Tab-separated table of C-alpha atoms in Angstrom:
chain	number	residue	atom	x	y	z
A	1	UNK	CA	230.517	71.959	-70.657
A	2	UNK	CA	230.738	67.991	-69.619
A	3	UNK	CA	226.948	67.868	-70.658
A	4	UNK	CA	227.548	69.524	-73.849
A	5	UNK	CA	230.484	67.416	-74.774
A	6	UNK	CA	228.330	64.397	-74.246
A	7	UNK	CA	225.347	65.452	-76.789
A	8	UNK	CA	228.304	66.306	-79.318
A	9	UNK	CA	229.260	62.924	-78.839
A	10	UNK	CA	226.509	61.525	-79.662
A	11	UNK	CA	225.630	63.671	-82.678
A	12	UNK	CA	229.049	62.635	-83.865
A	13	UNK	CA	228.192	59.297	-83.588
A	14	UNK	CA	224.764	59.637	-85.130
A	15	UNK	CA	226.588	61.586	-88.128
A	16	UNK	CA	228.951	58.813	-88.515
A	17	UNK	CA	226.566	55.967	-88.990
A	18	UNK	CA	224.767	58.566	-91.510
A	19	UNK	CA	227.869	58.872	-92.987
A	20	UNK	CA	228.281	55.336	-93.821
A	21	UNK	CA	224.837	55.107	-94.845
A	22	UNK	CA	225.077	57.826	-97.758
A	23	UNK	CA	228.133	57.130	-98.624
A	24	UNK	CA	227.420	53.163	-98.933
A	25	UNK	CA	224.679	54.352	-101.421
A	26	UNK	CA	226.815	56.824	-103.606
A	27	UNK	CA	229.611	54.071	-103.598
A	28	UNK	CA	227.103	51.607	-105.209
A	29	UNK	CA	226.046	54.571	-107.792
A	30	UNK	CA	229.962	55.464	-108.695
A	31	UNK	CA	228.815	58.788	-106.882
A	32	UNK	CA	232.032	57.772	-104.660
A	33	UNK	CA	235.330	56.377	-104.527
A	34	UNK	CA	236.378	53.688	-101.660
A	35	UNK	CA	239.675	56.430	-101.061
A	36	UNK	CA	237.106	59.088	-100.353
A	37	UNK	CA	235.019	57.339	-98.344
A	38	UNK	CA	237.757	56.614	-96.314
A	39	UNK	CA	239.194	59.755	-95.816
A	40	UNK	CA	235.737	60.951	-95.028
A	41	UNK	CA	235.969	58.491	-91.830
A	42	UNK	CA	239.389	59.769	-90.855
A	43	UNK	CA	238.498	63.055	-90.784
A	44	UNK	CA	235.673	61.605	-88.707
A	45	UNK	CA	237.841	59.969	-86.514
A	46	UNK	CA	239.831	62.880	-86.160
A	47	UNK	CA	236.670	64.759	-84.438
A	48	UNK	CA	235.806	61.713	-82.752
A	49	UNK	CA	239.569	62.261	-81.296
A	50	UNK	CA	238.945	65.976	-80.128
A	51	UNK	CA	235.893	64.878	-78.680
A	52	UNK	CA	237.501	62.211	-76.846
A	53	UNK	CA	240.367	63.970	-75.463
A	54	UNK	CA	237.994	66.953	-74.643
A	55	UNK	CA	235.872	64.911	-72.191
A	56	UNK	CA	238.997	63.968	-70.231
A	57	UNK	CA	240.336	67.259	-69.775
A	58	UNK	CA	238.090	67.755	-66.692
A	59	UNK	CA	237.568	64.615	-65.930
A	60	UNK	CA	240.966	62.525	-66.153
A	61	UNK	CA	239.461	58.923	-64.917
A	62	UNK	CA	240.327	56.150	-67.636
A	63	UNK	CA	237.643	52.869	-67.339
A	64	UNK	CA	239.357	49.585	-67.830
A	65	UNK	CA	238.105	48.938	-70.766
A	66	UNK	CA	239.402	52.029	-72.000
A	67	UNK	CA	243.124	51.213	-71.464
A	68	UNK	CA	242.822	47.921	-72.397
A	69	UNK	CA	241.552	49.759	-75.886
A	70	UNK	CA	244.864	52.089	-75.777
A	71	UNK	CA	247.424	49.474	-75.691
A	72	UNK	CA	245.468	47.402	-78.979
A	73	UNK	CA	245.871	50.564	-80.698
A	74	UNK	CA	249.811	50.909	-79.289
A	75	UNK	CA	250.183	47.547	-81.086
A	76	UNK	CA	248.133	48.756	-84.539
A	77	UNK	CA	250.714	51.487	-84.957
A	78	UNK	CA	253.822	48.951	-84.030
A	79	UNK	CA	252.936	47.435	-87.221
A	80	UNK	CA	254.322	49.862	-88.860
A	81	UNK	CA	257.883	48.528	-87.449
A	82	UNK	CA	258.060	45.565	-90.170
A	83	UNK	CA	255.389	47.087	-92.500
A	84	UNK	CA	255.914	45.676	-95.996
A	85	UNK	CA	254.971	48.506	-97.710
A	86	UNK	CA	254.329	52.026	-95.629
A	87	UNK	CA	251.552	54.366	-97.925
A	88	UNK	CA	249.281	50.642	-97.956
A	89	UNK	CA	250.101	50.093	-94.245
A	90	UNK	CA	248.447	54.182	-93.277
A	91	UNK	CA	245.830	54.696	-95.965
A	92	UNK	CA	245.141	50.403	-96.944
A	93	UNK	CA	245.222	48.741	-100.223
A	94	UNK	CA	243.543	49.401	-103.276
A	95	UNK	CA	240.004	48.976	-102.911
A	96	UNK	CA	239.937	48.328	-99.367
A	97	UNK	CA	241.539	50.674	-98.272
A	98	UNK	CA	241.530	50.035	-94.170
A	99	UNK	CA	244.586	50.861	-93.147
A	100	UNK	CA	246.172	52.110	-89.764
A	101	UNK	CA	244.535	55.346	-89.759
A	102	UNK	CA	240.897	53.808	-90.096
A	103	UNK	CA	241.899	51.622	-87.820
A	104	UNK	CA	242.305	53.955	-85.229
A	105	UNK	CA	239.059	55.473	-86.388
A	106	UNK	CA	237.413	52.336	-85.333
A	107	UNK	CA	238.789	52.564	-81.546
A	108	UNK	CA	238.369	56.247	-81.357
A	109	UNK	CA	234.625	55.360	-82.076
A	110	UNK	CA	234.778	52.471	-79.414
A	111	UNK	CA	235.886	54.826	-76.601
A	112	UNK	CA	233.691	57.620	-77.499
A	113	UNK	CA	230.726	54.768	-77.925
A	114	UNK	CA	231.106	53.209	-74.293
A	115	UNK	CA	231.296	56.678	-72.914
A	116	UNK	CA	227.316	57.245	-73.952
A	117	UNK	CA	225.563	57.248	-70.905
A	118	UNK	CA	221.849	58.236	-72.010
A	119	UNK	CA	219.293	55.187	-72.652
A	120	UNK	CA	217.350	57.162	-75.479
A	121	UNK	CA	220.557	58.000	-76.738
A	122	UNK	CA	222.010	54.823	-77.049
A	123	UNK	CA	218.419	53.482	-78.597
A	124	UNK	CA	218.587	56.087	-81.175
A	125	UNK	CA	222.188	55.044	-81.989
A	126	UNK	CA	220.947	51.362	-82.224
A	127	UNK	CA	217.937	53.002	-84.554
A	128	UNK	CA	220.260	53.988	-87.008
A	129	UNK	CA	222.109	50.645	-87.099
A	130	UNK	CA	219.185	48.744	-87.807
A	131	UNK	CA	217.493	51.292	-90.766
A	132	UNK	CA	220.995	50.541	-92.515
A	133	UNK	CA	220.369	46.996	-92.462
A	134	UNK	CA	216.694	47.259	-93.036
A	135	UNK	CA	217.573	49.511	-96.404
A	136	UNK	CA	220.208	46.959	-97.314
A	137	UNK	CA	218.026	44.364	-96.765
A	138	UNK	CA	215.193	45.610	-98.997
A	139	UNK	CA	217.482	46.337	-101.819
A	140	UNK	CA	218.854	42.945	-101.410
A	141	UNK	CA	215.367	42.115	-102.283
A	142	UNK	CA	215.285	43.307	-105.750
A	143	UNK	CA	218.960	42.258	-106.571
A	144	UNK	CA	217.813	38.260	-106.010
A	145	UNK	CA	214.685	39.592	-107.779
A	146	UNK	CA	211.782	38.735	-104.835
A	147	UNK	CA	210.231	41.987	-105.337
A	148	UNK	CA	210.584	42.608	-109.419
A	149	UNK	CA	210.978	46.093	-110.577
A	150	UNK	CA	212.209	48.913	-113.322
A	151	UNK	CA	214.434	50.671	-110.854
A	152	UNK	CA	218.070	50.517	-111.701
A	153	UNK	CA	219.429	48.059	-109.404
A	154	UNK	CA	223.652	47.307	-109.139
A	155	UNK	CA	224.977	44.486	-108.620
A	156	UNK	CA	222.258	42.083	-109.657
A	157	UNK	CA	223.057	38.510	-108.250
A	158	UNK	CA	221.776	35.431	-107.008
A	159	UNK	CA	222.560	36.468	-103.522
A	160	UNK	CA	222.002	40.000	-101.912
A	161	UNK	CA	225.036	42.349	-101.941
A	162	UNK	CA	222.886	45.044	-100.564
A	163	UNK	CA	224.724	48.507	-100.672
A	164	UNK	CA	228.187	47.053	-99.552
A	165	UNK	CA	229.210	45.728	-102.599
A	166	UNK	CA	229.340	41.654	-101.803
A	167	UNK	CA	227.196	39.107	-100.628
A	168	UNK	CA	229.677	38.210	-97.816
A	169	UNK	CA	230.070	41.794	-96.894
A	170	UNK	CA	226.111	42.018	-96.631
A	171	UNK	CA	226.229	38.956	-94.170
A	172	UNK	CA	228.283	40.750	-91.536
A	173	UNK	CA	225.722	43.868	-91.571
A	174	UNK	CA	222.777	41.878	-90.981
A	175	UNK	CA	224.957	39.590	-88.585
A	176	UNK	CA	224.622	43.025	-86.927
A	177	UNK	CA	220.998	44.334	-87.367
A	178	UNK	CA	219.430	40.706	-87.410
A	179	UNK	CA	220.126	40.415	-83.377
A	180	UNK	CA	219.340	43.831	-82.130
A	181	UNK	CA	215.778	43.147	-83.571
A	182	UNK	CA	215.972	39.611	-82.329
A	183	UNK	CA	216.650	41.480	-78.743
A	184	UNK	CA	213.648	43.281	-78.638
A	185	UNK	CA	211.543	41.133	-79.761
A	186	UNK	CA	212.715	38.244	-77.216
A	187	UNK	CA	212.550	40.863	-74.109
A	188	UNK	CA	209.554	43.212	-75.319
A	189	UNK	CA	206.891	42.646	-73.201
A	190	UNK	CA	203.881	45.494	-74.257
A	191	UNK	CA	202.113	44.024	-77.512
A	192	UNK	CA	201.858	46.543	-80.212
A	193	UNK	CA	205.613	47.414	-80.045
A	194	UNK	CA	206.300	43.066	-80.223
A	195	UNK	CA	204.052	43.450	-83.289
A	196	UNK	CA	206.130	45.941	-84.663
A	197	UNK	CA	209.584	43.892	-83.846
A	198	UNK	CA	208.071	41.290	-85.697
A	199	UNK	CA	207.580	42.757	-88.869
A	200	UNK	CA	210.885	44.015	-88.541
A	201	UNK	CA	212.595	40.425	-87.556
A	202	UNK	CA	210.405	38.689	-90.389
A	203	UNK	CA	212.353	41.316	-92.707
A	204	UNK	CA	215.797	41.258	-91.768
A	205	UNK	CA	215.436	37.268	-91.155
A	206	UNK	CA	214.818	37.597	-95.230
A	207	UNK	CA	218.254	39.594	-95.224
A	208	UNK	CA	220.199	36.653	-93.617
A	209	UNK	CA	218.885	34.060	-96.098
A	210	UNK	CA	219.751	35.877	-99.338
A	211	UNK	CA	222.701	36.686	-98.150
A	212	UNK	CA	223.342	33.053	-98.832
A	213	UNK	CA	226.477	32.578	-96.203
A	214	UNK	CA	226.806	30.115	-94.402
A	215	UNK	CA	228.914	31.944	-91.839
A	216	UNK	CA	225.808	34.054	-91.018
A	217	UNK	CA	223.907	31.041	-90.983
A	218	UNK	CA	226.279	29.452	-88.274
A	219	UNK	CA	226.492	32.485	-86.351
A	220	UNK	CA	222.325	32.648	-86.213
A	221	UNK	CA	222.082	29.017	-85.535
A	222	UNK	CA	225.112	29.407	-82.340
A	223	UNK	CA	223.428	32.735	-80.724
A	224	UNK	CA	219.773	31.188	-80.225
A	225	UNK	CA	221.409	28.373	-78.535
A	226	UNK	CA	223.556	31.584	-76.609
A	227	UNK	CA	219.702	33.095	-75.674
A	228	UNK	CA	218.674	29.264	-74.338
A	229	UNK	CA	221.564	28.946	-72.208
A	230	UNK	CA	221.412	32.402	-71.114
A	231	UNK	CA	217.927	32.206	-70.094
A	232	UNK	CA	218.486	28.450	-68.514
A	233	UNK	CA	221.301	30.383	-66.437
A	234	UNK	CA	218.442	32.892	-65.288
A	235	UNK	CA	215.593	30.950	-65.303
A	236	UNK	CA	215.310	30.377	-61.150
A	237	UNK	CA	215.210	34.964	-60.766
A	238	UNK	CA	211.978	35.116	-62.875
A	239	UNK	CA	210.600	31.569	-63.899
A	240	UNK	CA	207.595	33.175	-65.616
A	241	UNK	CA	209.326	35.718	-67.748
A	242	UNK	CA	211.899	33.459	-68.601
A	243	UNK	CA	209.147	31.086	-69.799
A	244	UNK	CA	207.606	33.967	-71.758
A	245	UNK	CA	211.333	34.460	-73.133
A	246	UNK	CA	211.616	30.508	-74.080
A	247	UNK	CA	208.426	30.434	-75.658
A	248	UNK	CA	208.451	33.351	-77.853
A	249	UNK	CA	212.257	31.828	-78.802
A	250	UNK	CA	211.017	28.349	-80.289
A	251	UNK	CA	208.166	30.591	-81.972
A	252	UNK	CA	210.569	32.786	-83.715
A	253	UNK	CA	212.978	29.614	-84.858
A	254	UNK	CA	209.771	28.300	-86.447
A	255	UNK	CA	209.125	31.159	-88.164
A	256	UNK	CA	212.520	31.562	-89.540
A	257	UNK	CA	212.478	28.012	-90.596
A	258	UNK	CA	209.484	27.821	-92.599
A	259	UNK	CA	211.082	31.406	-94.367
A	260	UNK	CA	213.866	29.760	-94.858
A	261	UNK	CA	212.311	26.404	-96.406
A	262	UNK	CA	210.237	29.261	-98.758
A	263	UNK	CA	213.170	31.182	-100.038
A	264	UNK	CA	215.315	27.722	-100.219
A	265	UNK	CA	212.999	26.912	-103.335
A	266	UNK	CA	212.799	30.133	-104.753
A	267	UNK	CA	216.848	30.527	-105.069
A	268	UNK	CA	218.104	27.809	-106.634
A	269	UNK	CA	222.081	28.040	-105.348
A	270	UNK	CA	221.127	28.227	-101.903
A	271	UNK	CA	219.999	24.700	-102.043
A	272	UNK	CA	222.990	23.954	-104.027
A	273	UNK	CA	225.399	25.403	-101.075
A	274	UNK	CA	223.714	24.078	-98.640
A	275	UNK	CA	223.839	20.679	-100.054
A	276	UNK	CA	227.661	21.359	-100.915
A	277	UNK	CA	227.865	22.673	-96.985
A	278	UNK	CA	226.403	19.429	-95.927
A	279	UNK	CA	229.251	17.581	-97.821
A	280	UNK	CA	231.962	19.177	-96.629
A	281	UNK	CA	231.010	19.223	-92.735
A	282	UNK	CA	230.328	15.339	-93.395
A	283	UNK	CA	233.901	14.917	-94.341
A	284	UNK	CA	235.581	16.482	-91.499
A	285	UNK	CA	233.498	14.320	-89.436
A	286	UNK	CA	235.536	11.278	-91.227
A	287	UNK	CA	238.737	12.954	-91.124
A	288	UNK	CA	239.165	14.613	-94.416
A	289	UNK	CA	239.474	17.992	-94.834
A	290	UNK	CA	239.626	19.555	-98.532
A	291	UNK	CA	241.206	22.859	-99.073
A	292	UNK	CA	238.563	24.100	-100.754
A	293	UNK	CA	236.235	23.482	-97.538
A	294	UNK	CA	234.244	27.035	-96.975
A	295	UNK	CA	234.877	28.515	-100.336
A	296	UNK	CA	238.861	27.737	-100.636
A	297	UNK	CA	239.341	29.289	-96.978
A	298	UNK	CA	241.053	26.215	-95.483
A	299	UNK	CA	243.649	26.998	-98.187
A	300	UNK	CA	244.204	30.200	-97.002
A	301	UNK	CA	243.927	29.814	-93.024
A	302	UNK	CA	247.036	27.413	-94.038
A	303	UNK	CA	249.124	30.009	-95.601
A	304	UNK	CA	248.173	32.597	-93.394
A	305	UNK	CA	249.546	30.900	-90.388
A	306	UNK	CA	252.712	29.770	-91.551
A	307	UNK	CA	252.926	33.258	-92.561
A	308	UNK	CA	252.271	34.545	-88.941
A	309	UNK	CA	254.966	32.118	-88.365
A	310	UNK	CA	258.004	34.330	-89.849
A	311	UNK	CA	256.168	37.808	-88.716
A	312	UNK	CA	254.566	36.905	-84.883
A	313	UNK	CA	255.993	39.733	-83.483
A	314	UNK	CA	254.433	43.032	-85.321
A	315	UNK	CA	253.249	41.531	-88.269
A	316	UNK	CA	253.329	42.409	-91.900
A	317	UNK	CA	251.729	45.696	-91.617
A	318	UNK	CA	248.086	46.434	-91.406
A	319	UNK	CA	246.264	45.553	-95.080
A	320	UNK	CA	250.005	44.446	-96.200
A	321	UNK	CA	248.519	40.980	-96.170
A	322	UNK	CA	249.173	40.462	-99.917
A	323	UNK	CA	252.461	42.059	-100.064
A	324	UNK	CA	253.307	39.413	-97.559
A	325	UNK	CA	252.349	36.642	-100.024
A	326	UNK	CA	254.140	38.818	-103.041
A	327	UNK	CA	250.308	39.112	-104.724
A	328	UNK	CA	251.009	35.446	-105.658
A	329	UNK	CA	248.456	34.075	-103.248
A	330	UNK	CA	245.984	32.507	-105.257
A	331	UNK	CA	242.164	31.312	-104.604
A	332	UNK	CA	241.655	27.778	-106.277
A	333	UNK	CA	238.064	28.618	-106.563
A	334	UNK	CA	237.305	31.497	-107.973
A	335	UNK	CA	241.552	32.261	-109.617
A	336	UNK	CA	241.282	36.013	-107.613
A	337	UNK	CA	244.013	36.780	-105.973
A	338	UNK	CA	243.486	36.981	-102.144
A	339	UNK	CA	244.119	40.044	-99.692
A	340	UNK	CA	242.113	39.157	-96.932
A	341	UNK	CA	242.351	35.833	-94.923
A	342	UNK	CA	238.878	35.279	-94.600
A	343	UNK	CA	238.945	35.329	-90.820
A	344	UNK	CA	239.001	38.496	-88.881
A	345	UNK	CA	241.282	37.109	-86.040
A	346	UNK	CA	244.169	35.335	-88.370
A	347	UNK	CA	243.996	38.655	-90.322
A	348	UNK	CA	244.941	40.995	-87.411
A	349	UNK	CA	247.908	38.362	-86.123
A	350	UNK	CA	249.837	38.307	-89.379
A	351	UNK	CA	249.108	42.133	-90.080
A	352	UNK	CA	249.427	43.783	-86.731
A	353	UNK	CA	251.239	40.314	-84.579
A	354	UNK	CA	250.188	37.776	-82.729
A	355	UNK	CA	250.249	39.684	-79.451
A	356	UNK	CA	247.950	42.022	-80.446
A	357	UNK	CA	245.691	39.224	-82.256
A	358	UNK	CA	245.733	37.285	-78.805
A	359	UNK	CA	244.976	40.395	-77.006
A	360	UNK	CA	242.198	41.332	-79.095
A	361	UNK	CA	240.570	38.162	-78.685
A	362	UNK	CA	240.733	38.205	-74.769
A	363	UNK	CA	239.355	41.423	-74.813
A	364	UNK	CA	236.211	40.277	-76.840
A	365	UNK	CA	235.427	36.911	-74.632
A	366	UNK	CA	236.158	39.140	-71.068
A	367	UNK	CA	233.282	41.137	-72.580
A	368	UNK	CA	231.368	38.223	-73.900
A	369	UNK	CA	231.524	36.268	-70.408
A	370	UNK	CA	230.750	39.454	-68.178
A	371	UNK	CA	227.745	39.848	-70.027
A	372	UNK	CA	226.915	35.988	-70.457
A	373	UNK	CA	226.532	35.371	-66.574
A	374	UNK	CA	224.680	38.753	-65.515
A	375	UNK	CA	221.370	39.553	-66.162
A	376	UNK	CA	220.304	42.142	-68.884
A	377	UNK	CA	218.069	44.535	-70.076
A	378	UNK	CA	216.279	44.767	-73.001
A	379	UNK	CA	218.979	47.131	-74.568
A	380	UNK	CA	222.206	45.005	-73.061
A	381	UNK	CA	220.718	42.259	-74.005
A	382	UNK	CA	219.709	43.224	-77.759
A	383	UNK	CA	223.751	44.432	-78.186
A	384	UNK	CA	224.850	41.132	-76.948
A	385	UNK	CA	223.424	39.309	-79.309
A	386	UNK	CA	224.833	41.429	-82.154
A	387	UNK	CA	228.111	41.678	-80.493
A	388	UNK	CA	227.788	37.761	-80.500
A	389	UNK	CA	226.657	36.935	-83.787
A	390	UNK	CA	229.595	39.232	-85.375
A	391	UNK	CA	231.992	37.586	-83.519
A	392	UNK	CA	230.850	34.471	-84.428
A	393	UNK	CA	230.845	34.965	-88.473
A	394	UNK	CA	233.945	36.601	-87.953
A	395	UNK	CA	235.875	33.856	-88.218
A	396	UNK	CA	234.773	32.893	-91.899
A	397	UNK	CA	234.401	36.784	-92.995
A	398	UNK	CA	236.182	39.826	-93.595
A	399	UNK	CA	235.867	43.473	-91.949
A	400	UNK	CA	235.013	46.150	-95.059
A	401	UNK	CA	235.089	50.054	-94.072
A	402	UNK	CA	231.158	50.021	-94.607
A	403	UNK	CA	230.069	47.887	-91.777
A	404	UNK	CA	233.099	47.098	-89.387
A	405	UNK	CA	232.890	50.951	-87.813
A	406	UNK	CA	229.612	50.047	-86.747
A	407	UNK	CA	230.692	46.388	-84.859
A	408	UNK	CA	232.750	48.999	-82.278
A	409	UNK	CA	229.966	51.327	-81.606
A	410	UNK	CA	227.806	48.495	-80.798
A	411	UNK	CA	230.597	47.045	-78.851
A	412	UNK	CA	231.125	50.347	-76.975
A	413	UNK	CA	227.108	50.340	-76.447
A	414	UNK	CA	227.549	47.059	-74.960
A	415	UNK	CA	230.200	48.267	-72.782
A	416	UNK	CA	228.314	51.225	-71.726
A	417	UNK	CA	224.853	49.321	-70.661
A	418	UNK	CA	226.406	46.669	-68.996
A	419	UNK	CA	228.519	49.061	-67.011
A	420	UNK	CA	225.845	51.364	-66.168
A	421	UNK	CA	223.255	48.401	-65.150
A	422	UNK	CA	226.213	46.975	-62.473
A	423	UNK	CA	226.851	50.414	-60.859
């Protein structure tokens, strides 16, 4: 029975990233609407929840992590207390559509994700994750028009939108995918299967620089000097692997560099943003900070925390954000109106309070620094880099349906190897 309900678990979980996959796909082809897509991962959720509660009918032992994980989805469903506006706070707003009930979908694929126990299934799981980005990342390819063809291809842009619909959205996938790879290749130690990481790391390092954001960029610049100081922490256990690890580090940077100086001439607004990036990091260094800094998102931080201000407690209600604003909250840039706060963290204070924001943050750096000082496996290590580099463009980005279900399975991965490698 217990072994059963583990391989159900993990087809679930399987299913679920195949669900996203499809469903990305049909979305781009008006095969699908955003409201059915996420009703499809409620109803997943809802088998996720049977699963779940299934498993601890014979075994009733909770992990830490686990109730740590119940009380941040307590405080999702307390936002419903001062919820602006009730159907958006369940089922989301209009084209987003993440409310509380996919919210919940999210944790109930956490806690069924750190309760994998298998190695081949959790590389299988990680499989998955990466073919997404790979697929994205191809098709990203023909939208900035490096690999010209007949096919019809959506969304045709300067930058890669990939199957998720926006160029920023397409940065948080392969803020995903990019370090698994990056993993593999840093820790694989047999030849033919480093070859073969390669190729794969040479593609998806393509992915992050037509995705054109600088947030990914920052996040990939932040977790290779993460892998130095991790291996500088480890270096004295096993100086010549270490070494090895080093080595093959500096080799990849080059690499990316001399892709990036490539594609840098071969799409024109990347120069332009990085130039413009250049600017506006040189005037905070002389005290002068523009509201328009990071695509208008100082403008919005600012009105998003005097906002938190009036609702600390519960917040506004999750996806409410706004409603809170009366949809008169304006981007100087580009004259949408804006729904999202363009950080991850600020977003979950003022929609679901500041306790739950605060929480939600010490839960990701306890899991961060536990798996920072210890020493990891190819696998551990490969999440924690992913884990890392989502966290990290977090803070400029927003979570979309399409890609944020798949930053809690890796985080429940992450849970799951570390645990199992310091039993």
């Amino acid at each position: 029975m217990k072994k059963g309900l583990e391989y159900i678990r993990f087809i679930m979980i399987c299913l679920t990233i195949i669900l996203i996959i499809i469903s990305s796909i049909r979305i781009t082809y008006y095969d699908m609407s955003l409201y059915d897509y996420s009703l499809s991962l409620i109803i997943n959720g809802s088998i996720h929840l049977i699963i779940y509660i299934l498993s601890k009918i014979k075994n009733f032992k909770f992990k830490k992590e686990e109730l740590f994980i119940f009380i941040l989805m307590i405080l999702s469903c307390l936002s419903l207390i001062n919820c602006y506006d009730l159907k958006t706070c369940l089922m989301g707003r209009i084209d987003r559509y993440e409310g509380l009930f996919v919210i919940l979908t999210y944790y109930l694929l956490l806690l069924n994700s750190l309760n994998v126990k298998g190695k081949k299934e959790k590389y299988i799981i990680v499989s998955l994750i990466i073919l997404y980005g790979l697929l994205n990342t191809f098709y990203g390819m023909f939208q900035v028009n490096l690999l010209k063809t007949k096919l019809d291809i959506k969304n045709i842009f300067y930058y890669a939108r990939g199957f998720v619909g926006n160029s920023m959205f397409f940065s948080s996938l392969i803020s995903l995918c990019y370090p698994l790879i990056l993993g593999f290749c840093l820790k694989e130690e047999k030849i033919k299967k480093l070859l073969f990481f390669y190729i794969l790391l040479i593609i998806l390092t393509i992915g992050v620089i037509i995705s054109g954001s600088m947030s990914l960029y920052v996040g990939v610049i932040l977790i290779y000097l993460v892998i130095i100081f991790d291996t500088i922490i480890h270096f004295k256990k096993d100086k010549f692997k270490n070494t090895f690890l080093l080595i093959n580090t500096f080799l990849i940077i080059i690499i990316t560099v001399i892709l990036f100086l490539f594609l840098s001439y071969r799409i024109t607004p990347l120069r332009e943003d990085i130039l413009e990036f250049k600017k506006e990091t040189t005037s905070i260094k002389e005290g002068e900070i523009s509201d328009n800094f990071g695509t208008g998102r100082i403008y919005i931080w600012k009105n998003t925390l005097e906002k938190i201000k009036e609702n600390y407690l519960f917040g506004v209600g999750i996806d409410n954000f706004a409603l809170a604003f009366d949809n008169s909250l304006i981007d100087g840039i580009s004259g949408f109106m804006v729904d999202k706060a363009h950080n991850e963290y600020l977003q979950i204070m003022l929609c679901e309070g500041v306790i739950k924001g605060i929480l939600y943050i010490v839960f990701l750096l306890i899991i961060f620094f536990k798996n920072l000082v210890k020493k990891k496996d190819k696998l551990t290590f490969a999440l924690f880099l992913s884990f890392t580099c989502y966290c990290i463009q977090a803070f400029f980005n927003i979570s979309i349906t399409r890609v944020f279900p798949l930053f809690f399975i890796i985080l429940g991965l992450l849970i799951s190897s570390f645990n199992t490698n310091n039993n």
